């Protein structure tokens, strides 16, 4: 991670900068994605949300949301966004590692996300077994990942 970058919990005054970062990182197509649809009905788990700050500017963000699979609680990771000028600098992994440690300590897993397995595997994510989870929209099965797994977390996934 670049020198001078600090990680801290997300606060309400970060909202506009996070929205701008999401727009720059994902564009308007993000609203059609299944993960976004899950977040529409999910409660934010703000205690786990983190931002990265460099020279007073927000350069990264990760957010978490409450979901369930047939009544068993879990967590949705995402979006994870990093300013394109700082991609591949370790900011995203540092944000996630910080939050995932807290989630593990508090026993709030499992953590589900839609993303690239090679990027997330070093943080403990693995591909979800086919047919184990049913999401409210299409997802490439190779990109549906889980960490801090619990075998009882299976079935239809909803934001809560």
Coordinates of C-alpha atoms in Angstrom, one line a residue:
X1 CA 0.0 0.0 0.0
X2 CA 1.4 3.5 -0.8
X3 CA 3.0 5.5 1.9
X4 CA 0.6 8.0 3.4
X5 CA -2.6 6.0 2.8
X6 CA -4.6 5.6 6.0
X7 CA -7.6 3.3 6.5
X8 CA -10.5 4.3 8.7
X9 CA -14.1 3.5 9.2
X10 CA -16.6 5.0 6.8
X11 CA -18.5 8.0 8.1
X12 CA -21.6 9.8 6.8
X13 CA -19.6 12.6 5.3
X14 CA -17.8 10.1 3.0
X15 CA -21.0 9.4 1.1
X16 CA -20.6 11.8 -1.8
X17 CA -17.0 10.8 -2.4
X18 CA -17.9 7.1 -2.3
X19 CA -20.7 7.6 -4.8
X20 CA -18.3 9.5 -7.1
X21 CA -15.8 6.7 -6.8
X22 CA -18.4 4.0 -7.6
X23 CA -19.5 6.0 -10.7
X24 CA -15.9 6.3 -11.9
X25 CA -15.1 2.7 -11.2
X26 CA -18.3 0.9 -12.3
X27 CA -20.4 3.4 -14.3
X28 CA -24.2 3.3 -14.7
X29 CA -24.2 -0.5 -15.5
X30 CA -23.7 -1.2 -11.8
X31 CA -27.4 -0.7 -11.1
X32 CA -28.3 -3.8 -13.2
X33 CA -25.9 -6.2 -11.5
X34 CA -27.3 -8.9 -9.2
X35 CA -25.0 -7.8 -6.3
X36 CA -26.5 -4.3 -6.6
X37 CA -30.0 -5.7 -6.5
X38 CA -29.2 -7.6 -3.3
X39 CA -27.9 -4.3 -1.7
X40 CA -31.2 -2.6 -2.6
X41 CA -33.0 -4.5 0.1
X42 CA -30.0 -5.1 2.5
X43 CA -29.1 -3.1 5.6
X44 CA -25.6 -1.6 5.5
X45 CA -23.2 -3.1 8.0
X46 CA -21.5 0.3 8.6
X47 CA -19.3 -1.0 11.4
X48 CA -17.3 -3.0 8.8
X49 CA -17.2 -0.4 6.0
X50 CA -13.8 1.1 5.4
X51 CA -12.3 3.9 3.4
X52 CA -8.7 4.7 2.3
X53 CA -7.5 8.3 2.5
X54 CA -4.5 9.8 0.8
X55 CA -3.6 13.5 1.3
X56 CA -7.2 14.1 2.5
X57 CA -8.8 12.5 -0.5
X58 CA -10.8 9.3 -0.5
X59 CA -9.1 6.8 -2.8
X60 CA -10.7 3.6 -1.8
X61 CA -13.8 2.1 -0.2
X62 CA -15.3 -1.2 0.8
X63 CA -18.8 -1.7 2.0
X64 CA -20.7 -4.6 3.6
X65 CA -24.4 -5.5 3.7
X66 CA -26.6 -7.9 5.7
X67 CA -28.1 -10.8 3.8
X68 CA -29.5 -14.2 4.5
X69 CA -29.7 -17.6 2.8
X70 CA -33.0 -19.3 3.9
X71 CA -32.9 -17.6 7.2
X72 CA -29.2 -18.1 8.0
X73 CA -27.5 -14.7 8.3
X74 CA -24.5 -13.7 6.2
X75 CA -22.6 -10.7 4.8
X76 CA -22.3 -9.3 1.3
X77 CA -19.0 -7.7 0.4
X78 CA -19.2 -4.9 -2.1
X79 CA -18.7 -2.8 -3.8
X80 CA -14.9 -2.6 -3.4
X81 CA -13.7 0.4 -5.3
X82 CA -10.3 2.0 -5.7
X83 CA -9.4 5.2 -7.5
X84 CA -8.1 4.0 -10.9
X85 CA -4.8 5.9 -10.3
X86 CA -4.1 3.6 -7.4
X87 CA -5.2 0.3 -8.7
X88 CA -2.8 -2.6 -8.1
X89 CA -1.2 -0.7 -5.2
X90 CA -2.7 -2.9 -2.5
X91 CA -5.3 -0.5 -1.3
X92 CA -8.3 -2.8 -2.1
X93 CA -6.7 -5.8 -0.4
X94 CA -5.8 -3.8 2.7
X95 CA -9.3 -2.4 3.0
X96 CA -10.8 -5.9 2.8
X97 CA -8.3 -7.6 5.1
X98 CA -9.0 -5.0 7.8
X99 CA -12.8 -5.5 7.5
X100 CA -12.6 -9.3 7.2
X101 CA -10.5 -9.5 10.4
X102 CA -13.2 -7.7 12.3
X103 CA -16.0 -9.8 10.7
X104 CA -14.2 -13.0 11.7
X105 CA -13.6 -11.7 15.3
X106 CA -17.3 -10.9 15.7
X107 CA -18.4 -14.1 14.1
X108 CA -20.5 -12.3 11.5
X109 CA -19.6 -14.5 8.5
X110 CA -20.0 -16.0 6.0
X111 CA -19.0 -13.3 3.6
X112 CA -20.3 -13.6 0.0
X113 CA -19.2 -11.6 -3.0
X114 CA -19.3 -11.6 -6.8
X115 CA -15.7 -11.1 -8.2
X116 CA -12.6 -12.6 -9.6
X117 CA -11.4 -15.7 -7.7
X118 CA -7.7 -15.2 -8.3
X119 CA -7.9 -11.7 -6.7
X120 CA -9.9 -12.7 -3.7
X121 CA -8.5 -16.2 -3.0
X122 CA -5.5 -14.9 -1.0
X123 CA -8.0 -13.4 1.4
X124 CA -9.7 -16.7 2.0
X125 CA -12.4 -16.7 -0.7
X126 CA -13.4 -19.7 -2.7
X127 CA -15.9 -20.5 -5.4
X128 CA -19.4 -21.4 -4.0
X129 CA -20.4 -25.0 -4.9
X130 CA -22.8 -25.0 -7.9
X131 CA -26.5 -25.0 -6.8
X132 CA -25.7 -24.2 -3.2
X133 CA -27.0 -20.6 -3.4
X134 CA -29.8 -19.0 -5.5
X135 CA -29.4 -15.3 -6.1
X136 CA -32.1 -12.8 -7.3
X137 CA -30.5 -12.5 -10.7
X138 CA -27.9 -14.0 -13.0
X139 CA -24.3 -14.5 -11.7
X140 CA -21.4 -16.3 -13.4
X141 CA -20.9 -19.3 -11.0
X142 CA -17.1 -19.0 -11.3
X143 CA -17.4 -15.5 -9.8
X144 CA -19.7 -16.3 -6.8
X145 CA -17.2 -16.5 -3.9
X146 CA -17.5 -17.1 -0.1
X147 CA -15.2 -16.7 2.9
X148 CA -15.7 -17.5 6.6
X149 CA -18.0 -20.2 5.4
X150 CA -20.8 -21.9 7.3
X151 CA -22.3 -25.1 5.8
X152 CA -25.8 -24.0 6.9
X153 CA -25.5 -20.9 4.6
X154 CA -27.4 -22.3 1.6
X155 CA -30.6 -21.7 -0.4
X156 CA -32.2 -18.5 -1.6
X157 CA -30.2 -15.4 -0.9
X158 CA -31.9 -12.1 0.1
X159 CA -30.8 -8.8 1.5
X160 CA -32.2 -8.0 4.9

